[in-house]
Amino acid sequence: MQVLDGKALALKKRKGLAEKTAQLLAKQGIKPCLVVVLVGENPASQVYVRNKEKAAVEAGFESRILRYPETMTETDLLALLAELNQDLEVHGILVQLPLPPQIREDFVLEAIDPSKDVDGFHPFNVGRLWTGDPLRVPSTPAGIMALLEEYGINPAGKKAVVIGRSNIVGKPMAEMLLAADATVTVAHSKTENLAQVAREADILVVAIGRGHFIGPDFVKDGAVVIDVGMNRSPEGKLIGDVDFEAVKEKVSFVTPVPGGVGPMTIAMLLEQTFQAASETHPE
Ligand code: NAP
């Protein structure tokens, strides 16, 4: 069994990015700028936003966090996004989810300029991904594809099972594996005989949000297992959807939690922002 070390690969990618960023600034005078909009006081969001800011600054980016009260109106948020879309110095815009109930998430995501949509959630970017011509893509599945590539795991011709069908992980993951020529099954809470379906997978991606749900009976001998889950154990420890200790003897590769998929997500977000910045041409 080999551990897919997302922490190490993310560090390597961020270091490479810092070098490319220094070159972009020196040669073209462009400094990638990521703006994160945070509405309200959600404690988990505060932590995510701080981590993104730290990573962006370390890569040599300009990082702006715009904080607004829980009572912000949808109209004000849409007006802010219109301004950021026009601002030539802003390359990536990310609205931290969840939003308070008075603000419609779909309206907000659709108001971001697709080229600045570094989360890849705008329907334009979803369509580009599914038509095989991706522009900006969701960072978590992109990070998983980068991990597979790093360890020489080629999905072509393999049977892949993705458990979870969210717009941010499961669905784009399925499409990226399909684009890499895997034969893909997407499973979810209504799937019958889930363990049997999962056991068919050469590559099993689990994104359901239930601590240690996946044990050895869900895993084929020699499978590659990717654990996206981030859950709290009753003792308050961060745990994945996969019971790592219980499956590790059965699998060929597996991601740990923490240190697997999580760190790759931020690295890929920075890569998308760099991409957006390097495509701009100052007037
Ligand atoms: P989500 O929107 O809640 O979606 C969960 C999916 O899992 C749904 O499609 C649901 O099926 C399915 N599901 C739930 N219980 C199931 C069960 N018992 N059997 C089979 N399928 C089941 O979650 P998400 O946003 O995709 O996130 C999933 C997990 O990944 C969470 O732990 C989250 O914290 C983590 N996450 C990690 C990262 C990272 O960077 N590491 C990024 C994003 C998310 P239905 O559609 O039928 O309801």
CSV table of C-alpha atoms and ligand atoms in Angstrom, one decimal:
chain,number,residue,atom,x,y,z
A,1,MET,CA,0.0,0.0,0.0
A,2,GLN,CA,1.2,3.5,-0.8
A,3,VAL,CA,-0.1,6.7,0.7
A,4,LEU,CA,-1.0,9.4,-1.8
A,5,ASP,CA,0.7,12.3,-0.1
A,6,GLY,CA,-1.4,15.4,-0.9
A,7,LYS,CA,0.5,17.6,1.5
A,8,ALA,CA,3.8,17.0,-0.2
A,9,LEU,CA,2.5,17.4,-3.7
A,10,ALA,CA,0.6,20.6,-2.7
A,11,LEU,CA,3.8,22.1,-1.2
A,12,LYS,CA,5.7,21.2,-4.4
A,13,LYS,CA,3.0,22.8,-6.6
A,14,ARG,CA,2.8,26.0,-4.4
A,15,LYS,CA,6.6,26.3,-4.6
A,16,GLY,CA,6.5,26.0,-8.4
A,17,LEU,CA,3.7,28.6,-8.5
A,18,ALA,CA,5.7,31.0,-6.3
A,19,GLU,CA,8.5,30.9,-8.9
A,20,LYS,CA,6.2,31.3,-11.9
A,21,THR,CA,4.5,34.2,-10.0
A,22,ALA,CA,7.8,36.0,-9.5
A,23,GLN,CA,8.5,35.6,-13.2
A,24,LEU,CA,5.1,36.9,-14.3
A,25,LEU,CA,5.6,40.0,-12.1
A,26,ALA,CA,9.2,40.5,-13.4
A,27,LYS,CA,8.4,40.0,-17.1
A,28,GLN,CA,4.9,41.3,-17.5
A,29,GLY,CA,4.3,43.4,-14.3
A,30,ILE,CA,1.3,41.2,-13.4
A,31,LYS,CA,0.7,40.2,-9.8
A,32,PRO,CA,-2.1,37.6,-9.5
A,33,CYS,CA,-4.8,38.9,-7.2
A,34,LEU,CA,-7.4,36.7,-5.5
A,35,VAL,CA,-10.4,38.4,-3.8
A,36,VAL,CA,-12.4,36.3,-1.3
A,37,VAL,CA,-15.8,37.6,-0.3
A,38,LEU,CA,-16.9,36.5,3.1
A,39,VAL,CA,-20.5,37.3,4.3
A,40,GLY,CA,-21.3,36.6,7.9
A,41,GLU,CA,-19.4,34.9,10.7
A,42,ASN,CA,-19.5,31.2,9.9
A,43,PRO,CA,-16.6,29.8,12.0
A,44,ALA,CA,-15.6,27.1,9.5
A,45,SER,CA,-15.6,29.7,6.7
A,46,GLN,CA,-13.3,32.0,8.7
A,47,VAL,CA,-10.8,29.2,9.0
A,48,TYR,CA,-11.0,28.3,5.2
A,49,VAL,CA,-10.6,31.9,4.2
A,50,ARG,CA,-7.6,32.5,6.5
A,51,ASN,CA,-5.9,29.3,5.0
A,52,LYS,CA,-6.6,30.5,1.5
A,53,GLU,CA,-5.1,34.0,2.3
A,54,LYS,CA,-2.0,32.5,3.8
A,55,ALA,CA,-1.4,30.2,0.8
A,56,ALA,CA,-2.0,33.1,-1.6
A,57,VAL,CA,0.4,35.4,0.1
A,58,GLU,CA,3.1,32.7,0.3
A,59,ALA,CA,2.8,32.2,-3.5
A,60,GLY,CA,3.4,35.9,-4.0
A,61,PHE,CA,-0.2,36.8,-4.8
A,62,GLU,CA,-2.1,39.8,-3.7
A,63,SER,CA,-4.9,38.5,-1.4
A,64,ARG,CA,-7.9,40.6,-0.5
A,65,ILE,CA,-10.5,39.4,1.9
A,66,LEU,CA,-13.7,41.5,1.8
A,67,ARG,CA,-15.8,40.9,5.0
A,68,TYR,CA,-19.4,41.8,5.2
A,69,PRO,CA,-22.0,41.4,8.0
A,70,GLU,CA,-24.6,38.6,8.0
A,71,THR,CA,-27.2,41.2,7.1
A,72,MET,CA,-25.7,42.1,3.7
A,73,THR,CA,-28.4,42.3,1.0
A,74,GLU,CA,-28.3,40.3,-2.3
A,75,THR,CA,-28.4,43.6,-4.2
A,76,ASP,CA,-25.3,44.9,-2.4
A,77,LEU,CA,-23.4,41.6,-3.0
A,78,LEU,CA,-24.3,41.6,-6.7
A,79,ALA,CA,-23.2,45.3,-7.0
A,80,LEU,CA,-19.9,44.4,-5.4
A,81,LEU,CA,-19.3,41.5,-7.8
A,82,ALA,CA,-20.1,43.8,-10.8
A,83,GLU,CA,-17.4,46.1,-9.5
A,84,LEU,CA,-14.9,43.3,-9.0
A,85,ASN,CA,-15.6,41.9,-12.5
A,86,GLN,CA,-14.7,45.3,-14.0
A,87,ASP,CA,-11.5,45.7,-11.9
A,88,LEU,CA,-8.6,44.8,-14.2
A,89,GLU,CA,-6.3,44.2,-11.2
A,90,VAL,CA,-8.6,41.4,-9.8
A,91,HIS,CA,-8.0,38.0,-11.5
A,92,GLY,CA,-9.8,35.6,-9.2
A,93,ILE,CA,-13.1,36.1,-7.3
A,94,LEU,CA,-14.4,33.6,-4.8
A,95,VAL,CA,-17.5,34.0,-2.7
A,96,GLN,CA,-17.2,31.8,0.4
A,97,LEU,CA,-20.2,29.5,0.8
A,98,PRO,CA,-22.6,29.1,2.6
A,99,LEU,CA,-24.3,32.5,2.2
A,100,PRO,CA,-27.0,33.8,4.6
A,101,PRO,CA,-30.6,32.8,3.6
A,102,GLN,CA,-31.6,36.2,2.2
A,103,ILE,CA,-28.9,35.8,-0.6
A,104,ARG,CA,-29.6,33.3,-3.4
A,105,GLU,CA,-26.5,31.3,-4.1
A,106,ASP,CA,-27.2,30.6,-7.8
A,107,PHE,CA,-27.7,34.3,-8.5
A,108,VAL,CA,-24.4,35.1,-6.9
A,109,LEU,CA,-22.4,32.4,-8.6
A,110,GLU,CA,-23.8,33.4,-12.0
A,111,ALA,CA,-22.8,37.1,-11.3
A,112,ILE,CA,-19.1,36.3,-11.3
A,113,ASP,CA,-17.3,36.8,-14.6
A,114,PRO,CA,-16.6,33.2,-15.7
A,115,SER,CA,-12.9,34.0,-16.4
A,116,LYS,CA,-12.5,35.1,-12.8
A,117,ASP,CA,-14.6,32.3,-11.4
A,118,VAL,CA,-11.6,30.4,-9.8
A,119,ASP,CA,-13.9,28.0,-8.0
A,120,GLY,CA,-15.3,26.8,-11.4
A,121,PHE,CA,-18.9,26.9,-10.1
A,122,HIS,CA,-20.4,29.3,-12.7
A,123,PRO,CA,-22.8,27.4,-15.1
A,124,PHE,CA,-20.6,28.6,-18.0
A,125,ASN,CA,-17.6,26.8,-16.5
A,126,VAL,CA,-19.7,23.7,-15.6
A,127,GLY,CA,-20.8,23.6,-19.3
A,128,ARG,CA,-17.2,24.1,-20.6
A,129,LEU,CA,-16.0,21.2,-18.3
A,130,TRP,CA,-18.8,18.8,-19.6
A,131,THR,CA,-18.2,19.7,-23.2
A,132,GLY,CA,-14.5,18.8,-22.9
A,133,ASP,CA,-13.1,22.4,-23.1
A,134,PRO,CA,-12.6,23.4,-19.5
A,135,LEU,CA,-11.8,27.0,-18.5
A,136,ARG,CA,-11.9,27.2,-14.7
A,137,VAL,CA,-12.7,24.0,-12.8
A,138,PRO,CA,-13.6,23.0,-9.2
A,139,SER,CA,-10.4,22.7,-7.2
A,140,THR,CA,-11.1,19.6,-5.2
A,141,PRO,CA,-11.6,17.2,-8.1
A,142,ALA,CA,-8.8,19.0,-10.0
A,143,GLY,CA,-6.5,18.3,-7.1
A,144,ILE,CA,-7.4,14.6,-7.1
A,145,MET,CA,-6.6,14.4,-10.8
A,146,ALA,CA,-3.2,16.0,-10.1
A,147,LEU,CA,-2.5,13.4,-7.3
A,148,LEU,CA,-3.4,10.5,-9.6
A,149,GLU,CA,-1.1,11.9,-12.3
A,150,GLU,CA,1.8,12.5,-9.8
A,151,TYR,CA,1.7,8.8,-8.7
A,152,GLY,CA,1.4,7.5,-12.3
A,153,ILE,CA,-2.2,6.3,-11.9
A,154,ASN,CA,-3.8,6.5,-15.3
A,155,PRO,CA,-7.6,6.2,-15.2
A,156,ALA,CA,-7.8,5.2,-18.9
A,157,GLY,CA,-9.8,2.0,-19.3
A,158,LYS,CA,-10.3,1.7,-15.5
A,159,LYS,CA,-13.6,1.3,-13.7
A,160,ALA,CA,-14.0,4.4,-11.4
A,161,VAL,CA,-16.8,4.8,-8.9
A,162,VAL,CA,-17.5,8.2,-7.4
A,163,ILE,CA,-19.7,8.1,-4.2
A,164,GLY,CA,-21.4,11.5,-3.8
A,165,ARG,CA,-23.0,13.7,-6.5
A,166,SER,CA,-22.5,17.3,-5.3
A,167,ASN,CA,-21.8,20.1,-7.7
A,168,ILE,CA,-18.5,20.9,-6.0
A,169,VAL,CA,-17.0,17.4,-5.8
A,170,GLY,CA,-18.9,14.3,-7.1
A,171,LYS,CA,-20.2,15.6,-10.4
A,172,PRO,CA,-17.1,17.4,-11.7
A,173,MET,CA,-15.0,14.5,-10.4
A,174,ALA,CA,-17.1,12.1,-12.5
A,175,GLU,CA,-16.6,14.2,-15.6
A,176,MET,CA,-12.8,14.6,-15.1
A,177,LEU,CA,-12.4,10.8,-14.7
A,178,LEU,CA,-14.6,10.4,-17.8
A,179,ALA,CA,-12.4,12.8,-19.7
A,180,ALA,CA,-9.4,10.8,-18.7
A,181,ASP,CA,-11.1,7.7,-20.3
A,182,ALA,CA,-12.3,5.9,-17.2
A,183,THR,CA,-15.6,4.1,-17.1
A,184,VAL,CA,-17.5,6.0,-14.5
A,185,THR,CA,-20.3,5.2,-12.1
A,186,VAL,CA,-21.7,7.8,-9.8
A,187,ALA,CA,-23.3,6.5,-6.6
A,188,HIS,CA,-25.3,8.4,-4.0
A,189,SER,CA,-27.7,8.0,-1.0
A,190,LYS,CA,-30.3,6.2,-3.1
A,191,THR,CA,-27.9,3.7,-4.7
A,192,GLU,CA,-28.9,0.1,-3.9
A,193,ASN,CA,-26.2,-2.3,-2.9
A,194,LEU,CA,-23.7,0.5,-2.5
A,195,ALA,CA,-20.9,-1.8,-1.1
A,196,GLN,CA,-21.2,-4.1,-4.1
A,197,VAL,CA,-21.1,-1.1,-6.5
A,198,ALA,CA,-18.1,0.3,-4.8
A,199,ARG,CA,-16.3,-3.1,-4.8
A,200,GLU,CA,-16.3,-2.9,-8.6
A,201,ALA,CA,-14.0,0.1,-8.6
A,202,ASP,CA,-10.4,0.2,-9.6
A,203,ILE,CA,-10.5,3.8,-8.5
A,204,LEU,CA,-12.9,4.7,-5.7
A,205,VAL,CA,-13.6,8.3,-4.8
A,206,VAL,CA,-15.6,8.9,-1.7
A,207,ALA,CA,-17.2,12.3,-1.1
A,208,ILE,CA,-20.2,11.8,1.2
A,209,GLY,CA,-19.4,13.5,4.5
A,210,ARG,CA,-19.9,10.6,6.9
A,211,GLY,CA,-17.0,9.7,9.2
A,212,HIS,CA,-15.4,6.3,8.5
A,213,PHE,CA,-18.4,5.1,6.5
A,214,ILE,CA,-16.3,3.2,4.0
A,215,GLY,CA,-14.7,0.0,5.4
A,216,PRO,CA,-13.0,-3.0,3.7
A,217,ASP,CA,-16.3,-4.5,2.4
A,218,PHE,CA,-16.6,-1.5,0.0
A,219,VAL,CA,-13.1,-1.9,-1.4
A,220,LYS,CA,-11.8,-4.3,-4.0
A,221,ASP,CA,-8.3,-5.8,-3.5
A,222,GLY,CA,-5.7,-3.5,-5.0
A,223,ALA,CA,-8.1,-0.5,-5.5
A,224,VAL,CA,-7.0,3.1,-5.5
A,225,VAL,CA,-9.0,4.9,-2.8
A,226,ILE,CA,-9.5,8.6,-2.6
A,227,ASP,CA,-11.1,10.1,0.5
A,228,VAL,CA,-12.5,13.6,0.1
A,229,GLY,CA,-14.5,13.5,3.4
A,230,MET,CA,-13.7,16.0,6.2
A,231,ASN,CA,-15.7,15.1,9.3
A,232,ARG,CA,-15.3,15.5,13.1
A,233,SER,CA,-15.0,12.4,15.2
A,234,PRO,CA,-16.9,12.4,18.6
A,235,GLU,CA,-13.5,13.3,20.1
A,236,GLY,CA,-13.2,16.3,17.8
A,237,LYS,CA,-10.6,14.8,15.5
A,238,LEU,CA,-10.6,15.4,11.7
A,239,ILE,CA,-11.5,12.1,10.0
A,240,GLY,CA,-12.3,11.0,6.5
A,241,ASP,CA,-15.2,9.1,5.0
A,242,VAL,CA,-12.9,6.1,4.7
A,243,ASP,CA,-11.7,4.0,7.6
A,244,PHE,CA,-8.1,4.3,6.6
A,245,GLU,CA,-6.7,1.7,9.1
A,246,ALA,CA,-9.4,-0.8,8.2
A,247,VAL,CA,-8.8,-0.6,4.4
A,248,LYS,CA,-5.0,0.0,4.2
A,249,GLU,CA,-4.0,-3.6,3.8
A,250,LYS,CA,-6.4,-4.1,0.9
A,251,VAL,CA,-5.7,-1.1,-1.3
A,252,SER,CA,-2.8,-0.2,-3.6
A,253,PHE,CA,-3.0,3.5,-3.0
A,254,VAL,CA,-5.0,5.6,-0.5
A,255,THR,CA,-5.2,9.2,0.6
A,256,PRO,CA,-4.9,10.0,4.3
A,257,VAL,CA,-7.1,12.5,6.2
A,258,PRO,CA,-5.7,15.0,6.9
A,259,GLY,CA,-2.9,15.4,4.4
A,260,GLY,CA,-4.5,13.9,1.3
A,261,VAL,CA,-7.1,15.7,-0.8
A,262,GLY,CA,-7.5,18.8,1.5
A,263,PRO,CA,-4.1,20.5,0.8
A,264,MET,CA,-4.5,19.9,-2.9
A,265,THR,CA,-7.7,21.9,-3.0
A,266,ILE,CA,-6.0,25.1,-2.0
A,267,ALA,CA,-3.0,24.5,-4.3
A,268,MET,CA,-5.4,24.1,-7.3
A,269,LEU,CA,-7.3,27.2,-6.4
A,270,LEU,CA,-4.0,29.1,-6.6
A,271,GLU,CA,-3.2,27.5,-9.9
A,272,GLN,CA,-6.5,28.6,-11.3
A,273,THR,CA,-5.9,32.2,-10.1
A,274,PHE,CA,-2.4,32.2,-11.6
A,275,GLN,CA,-3.9,30.9,-14.9
A,276,ALA,CA,-6.5,33.7,-14.9
A,277,ALA,CA,-3.8,36.3,-14.2
A,278,SER,CA,-1.4,35.0,-16.8
A,279,GLU,CA,-4.2,35.3,-19.4
A,280,THR,CA,-4.7,39.0,-18.8
A,281,HIS,CA,-2.9,41.6,-20.9
A,282,PRO,CA,-2.4,45.0,-19.2
A,283,GLU,CA,-3.4,47.9,-21.4
B,1,NAP,P1,-22.7,17.1,0.0
B,1,NAP,O1,-23.1,18.3,-0.9
B,1,NAP,O2,-23.4,17.0,1.3
B,1,NAP,O3,-23.0,15.8,-0.8
B,1,NAP,C1,-22.8,14.5,-0.2
B,1,NAP,C2,-23.2,13.5,-1.2
B,1,NAP,O4,-23.0,12.2,-0.6
B,1,NAP,C3,-24.6,13.5,-1.8
B,1,NAP,O5,-24.6,13.3,-3.2
B,1,NAP,C4,-25.3,12.4,-1.0
B,1,NAP,O6,-26.3,11.7,-1.8
B,1,NAP,C5,-24.1,11.4,-0.8
B,1,NAP,N1,-24.4,10.6,0.4
B,1,NAP,C6,-24.7,11.0,1.6
B,1,NAP,N2,-24.8,10.0,2.5
B,1,NAP,C7,-24.6,8.9,1.7
B,1,NAP,C8,-24.7,7.5,2.0
B,1,NAP,N3,-25.0,7.0,3.2
B,1,NAP,N4,-24.5,6.6,1.0
B,1,NAP,C9,-24.2,7.1,-0.3
B,1,NAP,N5,-24.1,8.4,-0.6
B,1,NAP,C10,-24.3,9.3,0.4
B,1,NAP,O7,-21.2,17.1,0.3
B,1,NAP,P2,-19.9,17.6,-0.5
B,1,NAP,O8,-19.9,19.1,-0.4
B,1,NAP,O9,-19.7,16.9,-1.8
B,1,NAP,O10,-18.7,17.1,0.5
B,1,NAP,C11,-18.6,15.7,0.8
B,1,NAP,C12,-17.5,15.6,1.8
B,1,NAP,O11,-16.3,16.1,1.3
B,1,NAP,C13,-17.7,16.4,3.1
B,1,NAP,O12,-17.1,15.7,4.2
B,1,NAP,C14,-16.9,17.7,2.9
B,1,NAP,O13,-16.5,18.3,4.1
B,1,NAP,C15,-15.8,17.1,2.1
B,1,NAP,N6,-15.1,18.1,1.3
B,1,NAP,C16,-13.8,18.2,1.3
B,1,NAP,C17,-13.0,19.0,0.5
B,1,NAP,C18,-11.6,19.1,0.6
B,1,NAP,O14,-10.9,20.0,0.1
B,1,NAP,N7,-11.0,18.0,1.2
B,1,NAP,C19,-13.7,19.9,-0.4
B,1,NAP,C20,-15.1,19.8,-0.4
B,1,NAP,C21,-15.8,18.9,0.4
B,1,NAP,P3,-27.6,12.4,-2.3
B,1,NAP,O15,-27.2,13.3,-3.4
B,1,NAP,O16,-28.5,11.3,-2.7
B,1,NAP,O17,-28.1,13.2,-1.1
